[in-house]
Coordinates of C-alpha atoms in Angstrom, one line a residue:
M16 CA 65.1 160.0 171.3
D17 CA 63.6 156.8 169.9
R18 CA 60.0 157.5 169.0
G19 CA 57.6 154.9 167.7
D20 CA 54.0 155.2 166.9
C21 CA 53.5 151.5 167.6
G22 CA 54.1 151.1 171.4
R23 CA 57.6 152.2 172.2
E24 CA 59.3 155.5 173.1
A25 CA 62.7 156.1 174.7
S26 CA 64.8 159.1 175.7
Y27 CA 68.5 159.2 176.7
A28 CA 70.4 161.5 178.9
P29 CA 74.2 161.4 178.2
D30 CA 77.0 162.3 180.6
A31 CA 79.8 164.7 179.7
L32 CA 81.6 161.9 177.8
G33 CA 78.6 161.0 175.7
R34 CA 77.8 157.8 177.5
I35 CA 74.2 157.0 178.4
E36 CA 73.6 158.0 182.0
Q37 CA 69.9 157.7 182.1
R38 CA 67.4 155.9 179.8
T39 CA 63.6 156.5 180.1
E40 CA 61.6 154.0 178.2
T41 CA 57.9 153.4 177.6
V42 CA 56.9 150.0 176.0
L43 CA 53.3 149.2 175.5
G44 CA 52.3 151.8 178.1
E45 CA 54.7 150.8 180.8
T46 CA 57.5 153.3 181.7
H47 CA 60.8 152.6 183.5
V48 CA 63.8 154.7 184.2
Y49 CA 67.3 153.1 184.0
G50 CA 70.5 154.6 185.4
Y51 CA 74.1 153.8 184.5
D52 CA 77.3 154.6 186.4
Y53 CA 80.9 154.1 185.2
D54 CA 84.3 154.0 186.7
L55 CA 87.2 156.3 185.7
A56 CA 88.2 153.9 182.9
G57 CA 84.7 154.1 181.4
R58 CA 83.6 150.6 182.5
L59 CA 80.0 150.0 183.5
T60 CA 79.8 149.6 187.3
D61 CA 76.2 150.2 188.4
V62 CA 72.7 149.7 186.8
T63 CA 69.5 150.9 188.4
R64 CA 65.9 150.5 187.5
D65 CA 63.4 153.0 188.8
G66 CA 66.0 154.0 191.4
V67 CA 66.7 150.4 192.7
L68 CA 70.1 148.9 192.2
V69 CA 69.9 146.0 189.8
A70 CA 73.6 145.1 189.4
H71 CA 77.1 146.2 190.4
Y72 CA 80.3 145.2 188.6
D73 CA 83.9 145.1 189.7
Y74 CA 87.0 144.9 187.4
D75 CA 90.7 144.2 187.7
A76 CA 93.4 146.5 186.4
N77 CA 93.3 144.9 182.9
G78 CA 89.6 145.5 182.6
N79 CA 88.5 141.9 183.2
R80 CA 85.1 141.7 185.0
L81 CA 85.9 140.2 188.4
A82 CA 82.4 140.2 189.9
R83 CA 78.8 140.9 189.5
T84 CA 76.6 141.6 192.5
S85 CA 72.8 141.6 192.3
G86 CA 70.9 141.8 195.6
A87 CA 72.6 139.4 198.0
A88 CA 74.2 137.2 195.3
T89 CA 77.7 137.7 193.9
E90 CA 79.3 135.9 190.9
S91 CA 83.1 136.1 190.7
G92 CA 85.4 135.6 187.8
T93 CA 89.0 134.4 187.4
Y94 CA 91.4 134.8 184.4
D95 CA 94.7 133.5 183.3
D96 CA 97.8 135.6 182.6
Q97 CA 96.6 136.2 179.1
D98 CA 93.3 137.6 180.4
R99 CA 91.3 134.6 179.2
L100 CA 88.3 133.7 181.3
L101 CA 88.8 130.6 183.5
T102 CA 85.8 130.7 185.8
Y103 CA 82.7 132.9 186.4
G104 CA 80.2 132.0 189.1
T105 CA 79.6 128.3 188.9
R106 CA 80.9 128.0 185.3
T107 CA 84.4 127.0 184.1
Y108 CA 85.7 127.8 180.7
V109 CA 88.3 126.2 178.4
T110 CA 90.0 128.2 175.6
S111 CA 92.1 126.8 172.8
P112 CA 95.6 128.1 172.0
A113 CA 94.0 130.1 169.1
G114 CA 91.8 131.9 171.6
D115 CA 88.5 130.1 170.7
R116 CA 86.2 129.1 173.6
T117 CA 85.9 125.3 173.4
S118 CA 83.8 124.4 176.4
V119 CA 81.7 125.8 179.2
T120 CA 80.8 123.6 182.2
D121 CA 78.4 124.5 185.0
T122 CA 80.0 122.9 188.0
A123 CA 76.7 123.1 189.9
T124 CA 74.9 120.7 187.4
S125 CA 77.9 119.2 185.6
A126 CA 76.3 120.4 182.3
T127 CA 78.9 121.0 179.6
T128 CA 78.6 122.8 176.3
T129 CA 81.3 122.3 173.7
F130 CA 82.2 124.4 170.6
T131 CA 84.0 123.4 167.5
Y132 CA 85.5 125.7 164.8
D133 CA 86.8 125.5 161.3
P134 CA 90.3 126.7 160.3
G135 CA 88.8 130.1 159.5
G136 CA 87.5 130.5 163.1
N137 CA 83.8 130.1 162.2
L138 CA 81.8 128.3 164.8
R139 CA 80.6 125.1 163.1
H140 CA 79.3 122.7 165.8
V141 CA 77.8 123.0 169.3
D142 CA 77.1 120.1 171.7
L143 CA 74.5 121.2 174.2
P144 CA 74.0 119.6 177.6
D145 CA 70.6 118.2 176.8
G146 CA 72.2 116.1 174.0
M147 CA 71.2 118.3 171.1
D148 CA 73.8 118.8 168.4
I149 CA 73.8 122.1 166.5
D150 CA 75.8 122.4 163.2
Y151 CA 76.3 125.5 161.1
L152 CA 77.1 125.5 157.4
V153 CA 79.2 128.4 156.2
D154 CA 79.7 129.5 152.5
G155 CA 83.0 130.6 151.0
E156 CA 82.4 134.2 152.0
G157 CA 81.7 133.4 155.7
H158 CA 77.9 133.7 155.6
R159 CA 76.1 131.2 157.8
V160 CA 73.8 129.6 155.2
W161 CA 72.3 126.7 157.2
K162 CA 71.6 125.7 160.7
Q163 CA 71.1 122.0 161.5
R164 CA 69.6 120.5 164.6
N165 CA 70.7 116.8 165.2
G166 CA 71.8 116.6 161.5
V167 CA 68.6 118.0 160.0
N168 CA 68.3 121.4 158.3
V169 CA 66.0 123.7 160.3
Q170 CA 66.9 127.2 159.2
G171 CA 68.8 128.9 156.3
F172 CA 69.6 132.4 155.1
L173 CA 70.1 134.1 151.8
Y174 CA 72.4 137.2 151.8
R175 CA 73.1 140.3 149.9
S176 CA 76.1 141.3 152.1
A177 CA 77.8 140.0 155.2
L178 CA 75.5 141.9 157.5
Q179 CA 72.3 141.7 155.5
P180 CA 70.4 138.5 155.2
V181 CA 67.5 139.1 152.8
A182 CA 65.5 135.9 153.3
E183 CA 65.0 133.2 155.9
L184 CA 64.5 129.6 154.7
D185 CA 62.8 126.7 156.4
G186 CA 64.5 123.2 156.6
A187 CA 63.2 122.3 153.1
G188 CA 64.7 125.5 151.5
A189 CA 61.4 127.4 151.1
V190 CA 61.4 131.1 151.8
V191 CA 59.5 131.8 155.0
A192 CA 60.4 135.5 155.5
R193 CA 61.9 138.3 153.5
F194 CA 63.7 141.3 155.0
V195 CA 63.7 144.9 153.8
Y196 CA 66.4 147.3 154.9
A197 CA 66.2 151.1 155.0
Q198 CA 67.4 153.0 158.1
R199 CA 70.1 150.6 159.4
R200 CA 72.8 148.4 157.8
N201 CA 72.4 145.3 160.0
V202 CA 68.8 145.1 161.0
P203 CA 65.8 145.3 158.6
D204 CA 62.9 147.7 158.9
L205 CA 60.4 145.3 157.6
V206 CA 59.7 141.5 157.8
I207 CA 57.4 140.0 155.2
K208 CA 56.1 136.6 156.1
G209 CA 52.9 134.6 156.0
G210 CA 51.3 137.2 153.6
A211 CA 51.8 140.0 156.2
T212 CA 54.3 142.9 156.6
Y213 CA 55.7 143.6 160.0
R214 CA 57.7 146.6 161.2
I215 CA 60.7 146.0 163.4
L216 CA 61.1 148.7 166.0
T217 CA 64.6 148.8 167.4
D218 CA 66.5 150.6 170.2
H219 CA 69.5 152.8 169.8
L220 CA 71.8 149.8 169.3
G221 CA 69.6 148.2 166.6
S222 CA 68.2 145.5 168.9
P223 CA 64.6 144.6 168.0
R224 CA 62.2 145.6 170.7
L225 CA 58.8 145.3 169.1
V226 CA 57.7 143.6 165.9
V227 CA 54.4 145.1 164.8
D228 CA 51.9 144.1 162.1
A229 CA 52.0 147.1 159.7
A230 CA 48.3 146.8 158.8
S231 CA 46.7 146.1 162.1
G232 CA 49.1 147.5 164.6
Q233 CA 49.1 144.3 166.6
V234 CA 52.3 143.4 168.3
A235 CA 53.6 140.1 167.1
Q236 CA 56.7 139.9 169.2
R237 CA 58.3 141.9 172.1
L238 CA 61.9 141.5 173.1
D239 CA 63.6 142.9 176.3
Y240 CA 67.3 142.8 177.1
D241 CA 69.5 143.3 180.1
E242 CA 72.5 145.7 180.1
W243 CA 74.7 143.2 178.4
G244 CA 72.2 142.2 175.7
N245 CA 70.9 139.0 177.3
V246 CA 67.3 138.3 176.3
T247 CA 65.1 138.7 179.4
L248 CA 61.7 138.6 177.6
D249 CA 60.7 137.1 174.2
T250 CA 57.0 136.8 173.7
N251 CA 57.2 134.9 170.4
P252 CA 60.5 133.0 170.2
G253 CA 61.7 132.4 166.7
F254 CA 59.2 134.8 165.0
Q255 CA 62.1 136.6 163.4
P256 CA 65.9 135.8 163.7
F257 CA 67.4 139.2 164.8
G258 CA 68.5 139.8 168.3
F259 CA 70.9 142.1 170.3
A260 CA 72.3 144.9 168.2
G261 CA 70.8 143.3 165.1
G262 CA 72.8 140.1 165.2
L263 CA 71.4 136.7 164.2
Y264 CA 70.1 135.2 167.4
D265 CA 70.1 131.4 167.9
R266 CA 67.7 130.6 170.7
D267 CA 69.1 127.0 171.1
T268 CA 72.7 128.2 171.9
R269 CA 71.8 131.7 173.0
L270 CA 74.6 133.0 170.8
V271 CA 74.3 136.1 168.6
R272 CA 76.3 136.2 165.3
F273 CA 77.6 139.5 164.0
G274 CA 78.9 138.8 160.5
G275 CA 81.8 136.4 161.3
L276 CA 81.8 136.9 165.0
E277 CA 80.0 134.9 167.6
R278 CA 78.8 136.6 170.8
A279 CA 77.4 135.1 173.9
C280 CA 75.4 137.8 175.6
G281 CA 74.7 137.9 179.4
A282 CA 76.1 139.0 182.7
A283 CA 79.2 136.7 182.4
P284 CA 81.7 137.6 179.6
R285 CA 81.2 134.5 177.6
S286 CA 82.1 135.6 174.0
V287 CA 82.8 132.6 171.8
V288 CA 85.3 134.5 169.6
P289 CA 89.1 134.9 169.6
P290 CA 90.2 137.5 172.1
A291 CA 91.7 139.7 169.4
K292 CA 88.3 140.0 167.8
S293 CA 86.3 140.3 171.0
S294 CA 88.3 143.0 172.7
T295 CA 86.0 145.7 171.5
L296 CA 83.0 143.7 172.5
R297 CA 84.0 142.5 175.9
H298 CA 82.5 145.3 178.0
R299 CA 80.2 146.9 175.5
S300 CA 76.8 147.3 177.1
T301 CA 73.5 148.7 176.0
A302 CA 74.3 151.7 178.2
E303 CA 77.7 152.5 177.0
K304 CA 76.8 153.2 173.4
S305 CA 74.6 156.2 173.1
R306 CA 74.2 156.1 169.3
R307 CA 74.9 153.8 166.5

């Protein structure tokens, strides 16, 4: 059970294999019950919310996600003979020979996002459909130390380890937030910023759900996610940088960085990492992992 004295409580019912079969969650006084079903290979097939089917998933023999059905709408996916994603719904995907996702195009709008990597496989540049350019600066140990928007520094990090940034910097290099770790390796318990201390309340995966002023008890930020880690609610975007499973979340690109891996959460399997690295992530959902 996840129990918080600041607005969130959750309980989990596992099946015989230890996967979460039911999750009952109360956030700020609102309670919902989520159900999860799996096929014989352990892949998530059905998600319900308060007894109503939210999504159904189909897979091929190799475990590739072929379709997502929600209500009357179905998104289908196609793959090449190396199991690399080619299309999903209205989106088309291009992958380099090294396995890096290099572009995503929405054929309904002709909007294209492109990705560029360094020789070490670190994502370094993203061209967004609205014309915004995102650049990432990486140090010799693979830490993302700066984010630039259209060539201007907007966010930086100081680290004590690959998974533990200890401070967030603004574009001028001034410290705007400090992070204190205790219970988890990859997501802090406390954020200190603006002269105040905030508690980060997480779910079983380490995803921040509530950020609460430790002195007043006021909620500064609430985050909700779907079954694949896609942000469905963010009441204070950018207040703190952690997202699904404690990764660093970039709200411009909607990518989550786990150490040296880049993860695109959501219903479509859009991970921007080499397939060899992403194989353990491809079908990992918030339901499938009952404890961290």
